[in-house]
PDB file of C-alpha atoms in Angstrom:
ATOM      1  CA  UNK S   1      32.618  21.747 -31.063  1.00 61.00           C
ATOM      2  CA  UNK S   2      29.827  21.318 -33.764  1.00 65.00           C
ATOM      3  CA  UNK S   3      32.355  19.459 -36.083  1.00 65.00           C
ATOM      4  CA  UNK S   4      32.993  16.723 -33.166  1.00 74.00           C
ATOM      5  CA  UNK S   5      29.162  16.627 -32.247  1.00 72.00           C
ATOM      6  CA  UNK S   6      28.578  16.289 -36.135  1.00 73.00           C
ATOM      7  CA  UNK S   7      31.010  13.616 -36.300  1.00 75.00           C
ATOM      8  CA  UNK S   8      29.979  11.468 -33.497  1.00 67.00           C
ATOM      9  CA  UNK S   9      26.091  11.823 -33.843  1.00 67.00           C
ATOM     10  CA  UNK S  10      27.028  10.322 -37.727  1.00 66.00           C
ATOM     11  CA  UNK S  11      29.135   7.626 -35.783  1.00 65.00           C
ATOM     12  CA  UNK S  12      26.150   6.642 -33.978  1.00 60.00           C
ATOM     13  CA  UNK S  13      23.976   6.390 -36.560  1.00 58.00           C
ATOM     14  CA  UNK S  14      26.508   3.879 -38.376  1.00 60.00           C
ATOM     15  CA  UNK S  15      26.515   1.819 -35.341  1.00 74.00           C
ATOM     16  CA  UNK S  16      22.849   1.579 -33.732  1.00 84.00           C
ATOM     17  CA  UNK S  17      20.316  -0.703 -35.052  1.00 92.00           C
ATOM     18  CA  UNK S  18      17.454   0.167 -32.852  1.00 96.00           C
ATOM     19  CA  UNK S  19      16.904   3.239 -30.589  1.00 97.00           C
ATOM     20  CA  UNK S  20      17.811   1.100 -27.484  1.00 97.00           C
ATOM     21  CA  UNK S  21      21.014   1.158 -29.220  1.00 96.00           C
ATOM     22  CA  UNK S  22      21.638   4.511 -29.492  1.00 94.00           C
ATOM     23  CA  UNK S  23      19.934   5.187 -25.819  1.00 97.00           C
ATOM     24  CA  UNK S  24      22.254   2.093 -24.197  1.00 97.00           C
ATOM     25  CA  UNK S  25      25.431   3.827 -25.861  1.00 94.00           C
ATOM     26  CA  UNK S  26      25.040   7.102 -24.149  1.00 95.00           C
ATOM     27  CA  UNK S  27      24.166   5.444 -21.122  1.00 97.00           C
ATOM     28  CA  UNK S  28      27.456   3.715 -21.318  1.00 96.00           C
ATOM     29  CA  UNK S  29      29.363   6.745 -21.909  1.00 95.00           C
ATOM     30  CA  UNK S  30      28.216   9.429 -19.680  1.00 97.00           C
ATOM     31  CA  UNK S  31      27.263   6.486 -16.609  1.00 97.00           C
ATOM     32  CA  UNK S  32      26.498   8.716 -12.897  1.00 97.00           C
ATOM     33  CA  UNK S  33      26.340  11.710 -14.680  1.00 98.00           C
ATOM     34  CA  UNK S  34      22.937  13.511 -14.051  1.00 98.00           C
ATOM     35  CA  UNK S  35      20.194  12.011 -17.458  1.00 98.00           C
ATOM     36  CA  UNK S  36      17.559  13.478 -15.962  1.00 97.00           C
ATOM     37  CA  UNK S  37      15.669  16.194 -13.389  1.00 96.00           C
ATOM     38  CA  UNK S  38      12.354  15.685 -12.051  1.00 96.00           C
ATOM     39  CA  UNK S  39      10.655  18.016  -9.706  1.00 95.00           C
ATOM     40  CA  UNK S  40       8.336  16.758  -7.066  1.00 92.00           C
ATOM     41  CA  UNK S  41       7.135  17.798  -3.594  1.00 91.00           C
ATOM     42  CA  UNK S  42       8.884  20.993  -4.666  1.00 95.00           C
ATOM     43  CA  UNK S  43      12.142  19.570  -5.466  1.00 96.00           C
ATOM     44  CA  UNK S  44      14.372  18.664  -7.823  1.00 97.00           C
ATOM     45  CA  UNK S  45      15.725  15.021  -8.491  1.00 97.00           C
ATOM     46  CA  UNK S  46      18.529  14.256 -10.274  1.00 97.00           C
ATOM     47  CA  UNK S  47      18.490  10.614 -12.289  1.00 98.00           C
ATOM     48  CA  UNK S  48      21.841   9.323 -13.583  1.00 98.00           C
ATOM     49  CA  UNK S  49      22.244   7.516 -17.071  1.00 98.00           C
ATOM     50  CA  UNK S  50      22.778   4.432 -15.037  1.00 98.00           C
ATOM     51  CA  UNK S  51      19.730   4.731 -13.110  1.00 98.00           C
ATOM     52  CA  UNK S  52      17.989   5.182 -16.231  1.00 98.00           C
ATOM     53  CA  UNK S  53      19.352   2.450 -17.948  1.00 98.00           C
ATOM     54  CA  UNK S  54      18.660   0.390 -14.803  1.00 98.00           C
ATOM     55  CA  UNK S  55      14.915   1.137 -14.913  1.00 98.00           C
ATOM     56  CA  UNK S  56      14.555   0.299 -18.288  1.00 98.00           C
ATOM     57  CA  UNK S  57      16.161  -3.089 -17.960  1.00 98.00           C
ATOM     58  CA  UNK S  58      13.674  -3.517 -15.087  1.00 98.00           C
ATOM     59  CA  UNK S  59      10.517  -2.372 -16.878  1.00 98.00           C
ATOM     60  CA  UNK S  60      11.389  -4.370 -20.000  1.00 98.00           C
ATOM     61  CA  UNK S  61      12.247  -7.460 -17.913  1.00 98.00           C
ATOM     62  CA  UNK S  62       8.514  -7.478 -15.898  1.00 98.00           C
ATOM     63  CA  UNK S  63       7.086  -6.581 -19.422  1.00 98.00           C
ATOM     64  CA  UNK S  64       8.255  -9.622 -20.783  1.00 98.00           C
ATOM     65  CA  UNK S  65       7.199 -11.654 -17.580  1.00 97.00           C
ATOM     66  CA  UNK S  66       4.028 -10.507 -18.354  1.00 96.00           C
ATOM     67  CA  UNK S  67       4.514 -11.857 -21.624  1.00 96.00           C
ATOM     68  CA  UNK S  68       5.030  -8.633 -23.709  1.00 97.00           C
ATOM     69  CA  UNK S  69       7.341  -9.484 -26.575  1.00 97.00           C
ATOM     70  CA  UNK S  70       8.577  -8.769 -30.487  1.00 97.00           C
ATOM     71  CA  UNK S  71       5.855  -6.981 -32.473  1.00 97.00           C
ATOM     72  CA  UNK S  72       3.301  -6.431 -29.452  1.00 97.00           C
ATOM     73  CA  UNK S  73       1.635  -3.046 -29.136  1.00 98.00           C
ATOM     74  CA  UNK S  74       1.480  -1.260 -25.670  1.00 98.00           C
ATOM     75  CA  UNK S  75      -0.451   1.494 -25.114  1.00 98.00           C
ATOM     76  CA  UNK S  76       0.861   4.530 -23.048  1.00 98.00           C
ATOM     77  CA  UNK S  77      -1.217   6.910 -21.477  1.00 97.00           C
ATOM     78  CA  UNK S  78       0.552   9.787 -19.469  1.00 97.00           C
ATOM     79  CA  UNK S  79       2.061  12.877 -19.207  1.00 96.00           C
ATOM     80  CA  UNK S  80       5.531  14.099 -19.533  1.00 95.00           C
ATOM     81  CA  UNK S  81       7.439  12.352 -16.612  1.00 97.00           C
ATOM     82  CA  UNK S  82      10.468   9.962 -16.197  1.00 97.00           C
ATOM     83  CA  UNK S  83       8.537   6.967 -16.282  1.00 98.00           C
ATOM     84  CA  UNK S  84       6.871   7.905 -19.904  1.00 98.00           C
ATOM     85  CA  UNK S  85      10.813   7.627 -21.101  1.00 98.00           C
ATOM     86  CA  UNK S  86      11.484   4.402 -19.159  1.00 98.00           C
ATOM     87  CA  UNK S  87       8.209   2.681 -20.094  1.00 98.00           C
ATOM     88  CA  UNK S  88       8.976   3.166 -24.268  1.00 98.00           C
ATOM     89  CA  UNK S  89      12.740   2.404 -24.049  1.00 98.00           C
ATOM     90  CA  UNK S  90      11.519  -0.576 -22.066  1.00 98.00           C
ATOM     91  CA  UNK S  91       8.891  -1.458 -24.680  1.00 98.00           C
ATOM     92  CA  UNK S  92      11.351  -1.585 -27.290  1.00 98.00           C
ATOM     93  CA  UNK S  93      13.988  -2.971 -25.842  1.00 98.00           C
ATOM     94  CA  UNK S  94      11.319  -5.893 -26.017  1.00 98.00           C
ATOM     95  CA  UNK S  95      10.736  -5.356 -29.860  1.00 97.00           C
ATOM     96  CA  UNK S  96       7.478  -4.567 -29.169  1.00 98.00           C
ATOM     97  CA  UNK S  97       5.948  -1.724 -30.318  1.00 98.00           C
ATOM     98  CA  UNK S  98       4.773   1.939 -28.566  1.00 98.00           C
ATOM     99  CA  UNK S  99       1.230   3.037 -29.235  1.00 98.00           C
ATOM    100  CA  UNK S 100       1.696   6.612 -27.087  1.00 97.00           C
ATOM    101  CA  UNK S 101      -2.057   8.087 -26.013  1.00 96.00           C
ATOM    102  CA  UNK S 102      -2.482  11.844 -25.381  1.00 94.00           C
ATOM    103  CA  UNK S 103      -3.122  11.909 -21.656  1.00 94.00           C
ATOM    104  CA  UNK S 104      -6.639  14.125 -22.290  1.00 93.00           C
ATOM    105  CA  UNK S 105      -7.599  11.636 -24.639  1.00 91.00           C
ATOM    106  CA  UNK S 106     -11.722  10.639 -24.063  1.00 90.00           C
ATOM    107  CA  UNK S 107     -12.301   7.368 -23.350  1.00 91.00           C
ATOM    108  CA  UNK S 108     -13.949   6.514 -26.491  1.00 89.00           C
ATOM    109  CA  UNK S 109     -10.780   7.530 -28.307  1.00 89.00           C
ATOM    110  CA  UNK S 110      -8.857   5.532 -25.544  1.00 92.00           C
ATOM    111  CA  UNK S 111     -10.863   2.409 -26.284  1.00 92.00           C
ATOM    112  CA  UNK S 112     -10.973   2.521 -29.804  1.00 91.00           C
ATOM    113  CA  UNK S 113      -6.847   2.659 -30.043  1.00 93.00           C
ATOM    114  CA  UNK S 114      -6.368  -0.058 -27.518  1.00 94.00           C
ATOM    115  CA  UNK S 115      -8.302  -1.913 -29.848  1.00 93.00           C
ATOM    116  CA  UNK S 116      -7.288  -1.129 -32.724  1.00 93.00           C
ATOM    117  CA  UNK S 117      -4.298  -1.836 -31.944  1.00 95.00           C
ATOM    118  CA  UNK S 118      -4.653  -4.837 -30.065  1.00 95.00           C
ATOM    119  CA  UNK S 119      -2.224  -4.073 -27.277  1.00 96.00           C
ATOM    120  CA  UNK S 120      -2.564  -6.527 -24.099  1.00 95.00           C
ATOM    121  CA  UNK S 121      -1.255  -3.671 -21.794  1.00 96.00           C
ATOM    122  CA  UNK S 122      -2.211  -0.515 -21.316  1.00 96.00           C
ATOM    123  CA  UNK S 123       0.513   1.713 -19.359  1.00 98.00           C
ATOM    124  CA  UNK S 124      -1.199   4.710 -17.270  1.00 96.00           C
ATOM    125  CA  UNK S 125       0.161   8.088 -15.187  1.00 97.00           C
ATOM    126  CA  UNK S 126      -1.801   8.567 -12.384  1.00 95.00           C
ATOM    127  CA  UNK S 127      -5.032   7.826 -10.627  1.00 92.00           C
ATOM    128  CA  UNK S 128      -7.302  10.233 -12.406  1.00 92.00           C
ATOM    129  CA  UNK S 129      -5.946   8.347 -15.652  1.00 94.00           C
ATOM    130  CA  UNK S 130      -6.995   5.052 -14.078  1.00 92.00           C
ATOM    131  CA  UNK S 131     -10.615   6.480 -12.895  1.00 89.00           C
ATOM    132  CA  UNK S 132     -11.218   7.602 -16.361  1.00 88.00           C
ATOM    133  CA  UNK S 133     -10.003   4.074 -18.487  1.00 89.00           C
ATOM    134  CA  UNK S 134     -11.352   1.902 -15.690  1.00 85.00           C
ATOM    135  CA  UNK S 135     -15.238   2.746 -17.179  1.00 80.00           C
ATOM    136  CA  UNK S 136     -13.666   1.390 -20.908  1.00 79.00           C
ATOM    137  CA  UNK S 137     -15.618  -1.651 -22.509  1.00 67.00           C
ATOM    138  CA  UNK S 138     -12.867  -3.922 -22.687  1.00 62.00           C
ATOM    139  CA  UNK S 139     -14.714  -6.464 -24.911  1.00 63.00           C
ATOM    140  CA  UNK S 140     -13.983  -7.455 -28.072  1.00 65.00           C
ATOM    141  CA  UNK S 141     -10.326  -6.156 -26.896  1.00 76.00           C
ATOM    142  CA  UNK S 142      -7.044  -7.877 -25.498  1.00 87.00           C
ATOM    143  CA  UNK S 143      -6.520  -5.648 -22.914  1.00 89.00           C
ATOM    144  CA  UNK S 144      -5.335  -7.401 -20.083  1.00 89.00           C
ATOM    145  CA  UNK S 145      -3.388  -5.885 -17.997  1.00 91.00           C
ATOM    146  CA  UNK S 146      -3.533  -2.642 -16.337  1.00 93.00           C
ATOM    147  CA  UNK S 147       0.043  -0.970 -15.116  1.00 96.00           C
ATOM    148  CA  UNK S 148      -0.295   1.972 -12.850  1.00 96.00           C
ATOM    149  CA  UNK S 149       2.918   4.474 -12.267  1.00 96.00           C
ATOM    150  CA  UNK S 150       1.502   6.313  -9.108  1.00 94.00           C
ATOM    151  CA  UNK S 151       0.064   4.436  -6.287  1.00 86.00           C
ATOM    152  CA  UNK S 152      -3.794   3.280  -6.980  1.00 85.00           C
ATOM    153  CA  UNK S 153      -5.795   2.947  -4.000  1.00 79.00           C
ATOM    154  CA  UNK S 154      -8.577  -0.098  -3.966  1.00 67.00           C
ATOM    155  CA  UNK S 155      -7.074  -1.197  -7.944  1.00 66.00           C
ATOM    156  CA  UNK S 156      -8.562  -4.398  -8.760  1.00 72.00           C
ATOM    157  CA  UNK S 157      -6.306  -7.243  -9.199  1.00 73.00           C
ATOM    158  CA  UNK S 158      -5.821  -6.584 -12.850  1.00 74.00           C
ATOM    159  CA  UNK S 159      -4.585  -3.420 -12.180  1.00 88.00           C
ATOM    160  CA  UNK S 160      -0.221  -3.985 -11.285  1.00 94.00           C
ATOM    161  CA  UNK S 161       2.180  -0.944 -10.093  1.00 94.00           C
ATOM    162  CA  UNK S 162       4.843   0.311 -12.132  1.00 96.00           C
ATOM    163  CA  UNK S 163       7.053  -0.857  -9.604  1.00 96.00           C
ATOM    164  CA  UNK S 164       5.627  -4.035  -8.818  1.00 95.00           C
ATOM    165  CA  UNK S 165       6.374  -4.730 -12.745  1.00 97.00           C
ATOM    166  CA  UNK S 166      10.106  -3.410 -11.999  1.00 98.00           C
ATOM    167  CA  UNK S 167      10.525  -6.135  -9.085  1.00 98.00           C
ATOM    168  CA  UNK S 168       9.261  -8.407 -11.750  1.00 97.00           C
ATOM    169  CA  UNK S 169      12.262  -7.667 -14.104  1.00 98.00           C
ATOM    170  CA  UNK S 170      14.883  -7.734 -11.599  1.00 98.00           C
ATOM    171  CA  UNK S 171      14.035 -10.858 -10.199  1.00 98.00           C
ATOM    172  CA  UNK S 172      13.720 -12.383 -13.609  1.00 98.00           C
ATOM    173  CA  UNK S 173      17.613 -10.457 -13.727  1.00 98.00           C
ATOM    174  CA  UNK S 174      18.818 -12.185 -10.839  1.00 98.00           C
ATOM    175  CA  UNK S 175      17.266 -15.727 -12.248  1.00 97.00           C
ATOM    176  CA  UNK S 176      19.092 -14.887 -15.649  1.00 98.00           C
ATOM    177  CA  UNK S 177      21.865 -12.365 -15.796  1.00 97.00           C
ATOM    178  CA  UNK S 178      22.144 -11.878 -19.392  1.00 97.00           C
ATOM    179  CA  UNK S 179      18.324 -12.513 -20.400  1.00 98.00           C
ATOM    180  CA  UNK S 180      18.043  -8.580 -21.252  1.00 98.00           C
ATOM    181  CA  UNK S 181      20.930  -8.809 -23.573  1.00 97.00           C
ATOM    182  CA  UNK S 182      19.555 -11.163 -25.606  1.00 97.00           C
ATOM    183  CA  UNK S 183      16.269  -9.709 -25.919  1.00 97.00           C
ATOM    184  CA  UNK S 184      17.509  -6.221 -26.529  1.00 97.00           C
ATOM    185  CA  UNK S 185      20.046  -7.268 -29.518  1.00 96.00           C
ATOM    186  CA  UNK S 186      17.193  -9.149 -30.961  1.00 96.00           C
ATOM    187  CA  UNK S 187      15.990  -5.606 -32.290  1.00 96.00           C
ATOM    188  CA  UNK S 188      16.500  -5.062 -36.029  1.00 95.00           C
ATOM    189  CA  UNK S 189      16.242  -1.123 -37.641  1.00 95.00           C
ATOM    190  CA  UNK S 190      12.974  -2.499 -39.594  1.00 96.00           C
ATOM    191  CA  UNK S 191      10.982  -3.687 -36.529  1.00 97.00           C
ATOM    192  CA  UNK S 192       8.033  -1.165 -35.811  1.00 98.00           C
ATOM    193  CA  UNK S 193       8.951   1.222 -32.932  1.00 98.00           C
ATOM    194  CA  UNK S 194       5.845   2.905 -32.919  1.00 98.00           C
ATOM    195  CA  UNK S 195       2.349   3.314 -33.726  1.00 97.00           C
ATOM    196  CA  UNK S 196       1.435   6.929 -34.084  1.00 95.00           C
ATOM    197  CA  UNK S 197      -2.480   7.657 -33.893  1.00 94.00           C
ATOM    198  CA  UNK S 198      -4.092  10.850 -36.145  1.00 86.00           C
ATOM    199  CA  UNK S 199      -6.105  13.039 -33.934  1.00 78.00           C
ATOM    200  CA  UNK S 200      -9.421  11.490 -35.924  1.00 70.00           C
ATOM    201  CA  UNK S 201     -10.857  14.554 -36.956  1.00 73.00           C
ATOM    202  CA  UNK S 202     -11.146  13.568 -40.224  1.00 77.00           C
ATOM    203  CA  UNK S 203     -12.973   9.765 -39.005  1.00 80.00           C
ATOM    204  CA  UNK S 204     -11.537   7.536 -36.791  1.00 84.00           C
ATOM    205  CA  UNK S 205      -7.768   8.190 -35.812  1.00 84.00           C
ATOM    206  CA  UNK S 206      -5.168   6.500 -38.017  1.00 88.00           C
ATOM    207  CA  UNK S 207      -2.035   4.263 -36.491  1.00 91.00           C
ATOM    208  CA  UNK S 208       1.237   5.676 -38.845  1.00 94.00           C
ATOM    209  CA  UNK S 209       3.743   2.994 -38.440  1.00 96.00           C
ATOM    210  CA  UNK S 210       7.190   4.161 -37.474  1.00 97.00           C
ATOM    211  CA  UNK S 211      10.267   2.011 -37.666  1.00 97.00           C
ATOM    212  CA  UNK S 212      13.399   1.906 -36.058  1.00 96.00           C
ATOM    213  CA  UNK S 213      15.000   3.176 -38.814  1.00 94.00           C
ATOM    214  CA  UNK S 214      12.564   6.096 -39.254  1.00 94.00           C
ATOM    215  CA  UNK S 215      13.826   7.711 -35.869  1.00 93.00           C
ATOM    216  CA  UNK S 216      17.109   7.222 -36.437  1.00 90.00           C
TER     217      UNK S 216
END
């Protein structure tokens, strides 16, 4: 009933620190049950909260191989889809910090973010996402790596596959058990969760800094 729901969601709020928190505690309690639906090639996909949970560890674990940790910015450019969600629970999990792009961004308003923000990675949807940010003057930026969700045909080598970066993380779990533990639990509520940018139609887009703390 709304009193229970009332009473637990205040419960949570005692006891997370960090989003992952809050994420990693339903994922605990509700396990195989169904997280989330996806429908593609015309039908519908069920992904448990331990799936989830899974691909998150995995993303966050080939971030950090990459060498994506506390305070970084990654961009993410993409529509609504399953890996959006895994991608920023991964990024904080990390610490780090999730600079979302609208996917019909241009690619002057692409560039100047990545900049701006100085993110090293750049997270993408799809291969018309990765024909329109592969024309970006990366000068004078540290972008430097490119990461792919659906399959890219003739990427350069800069250019790595959302699951490539997943085999990444769960080798790096099999080397070290309990390294996404320590990472995660690292978080604090004031750590920068993400950077939100203004549309810019006032001048150039503005980056409002949202904590932790703020979402929760």
């Amino acid at each position: 009933n709304f009193k229970t729901f009332e009473t637990r969601r205040a419960e949570l709020a005692l006891m997370a620190q960090t989003l992952v928190d809050m994420f990693l505690d339903r994922a605990s309690k509700y396990g195989a049950r169904t997280a989330l639906l996806v429908k593609r090639e015309g039908r519908w996909h069920e992904i448990s909260w331990d799936s989830f949970a899974s691909r998150v560890r995995d993303f966050a674990l080939g971030l950090a191989g990459l060498g994506v940790g506390r305070g970084a910015a990654v961009c993410l450019l993409s529509e609504n889809r399953p890996e959006w969600a895994f991608a920023d629970l991964a990024i904080l999990s990390l610490g780090a910090v999730n600079v979302p792009i609208y996917p019909t961004s241009s690619v002057k308003d692409i560039e100047y973010i990545a900049r701006h923000c100085e993110a090293p990675v750049l997270i993408l949807s799809t291969a018309d996402q990765w024909a329109k940010v592969r024309t970006m003057d990366a000068q004078g930026s540290r972008l430097k790596k490119w990461i792919v969700m659906d399959p890219v045909a003739g990427a350069e080598e800069r250019v790595l596959t959302f699951e490539g970066v997943c085999e990444l993380g769960r080798a790096a779990a099999a080397r070290d058990p309990e390294l996404y533990e320590r990472l995660r639990r690292e978080g604090k509520p004031e750590d920068v969760a993400s950077f939100i940018y203004t549309s810019g139609t006032t001048g150039e887009p503005k980056g409002v800094m949202l904590t932790h703390r703020n979402f929760l």
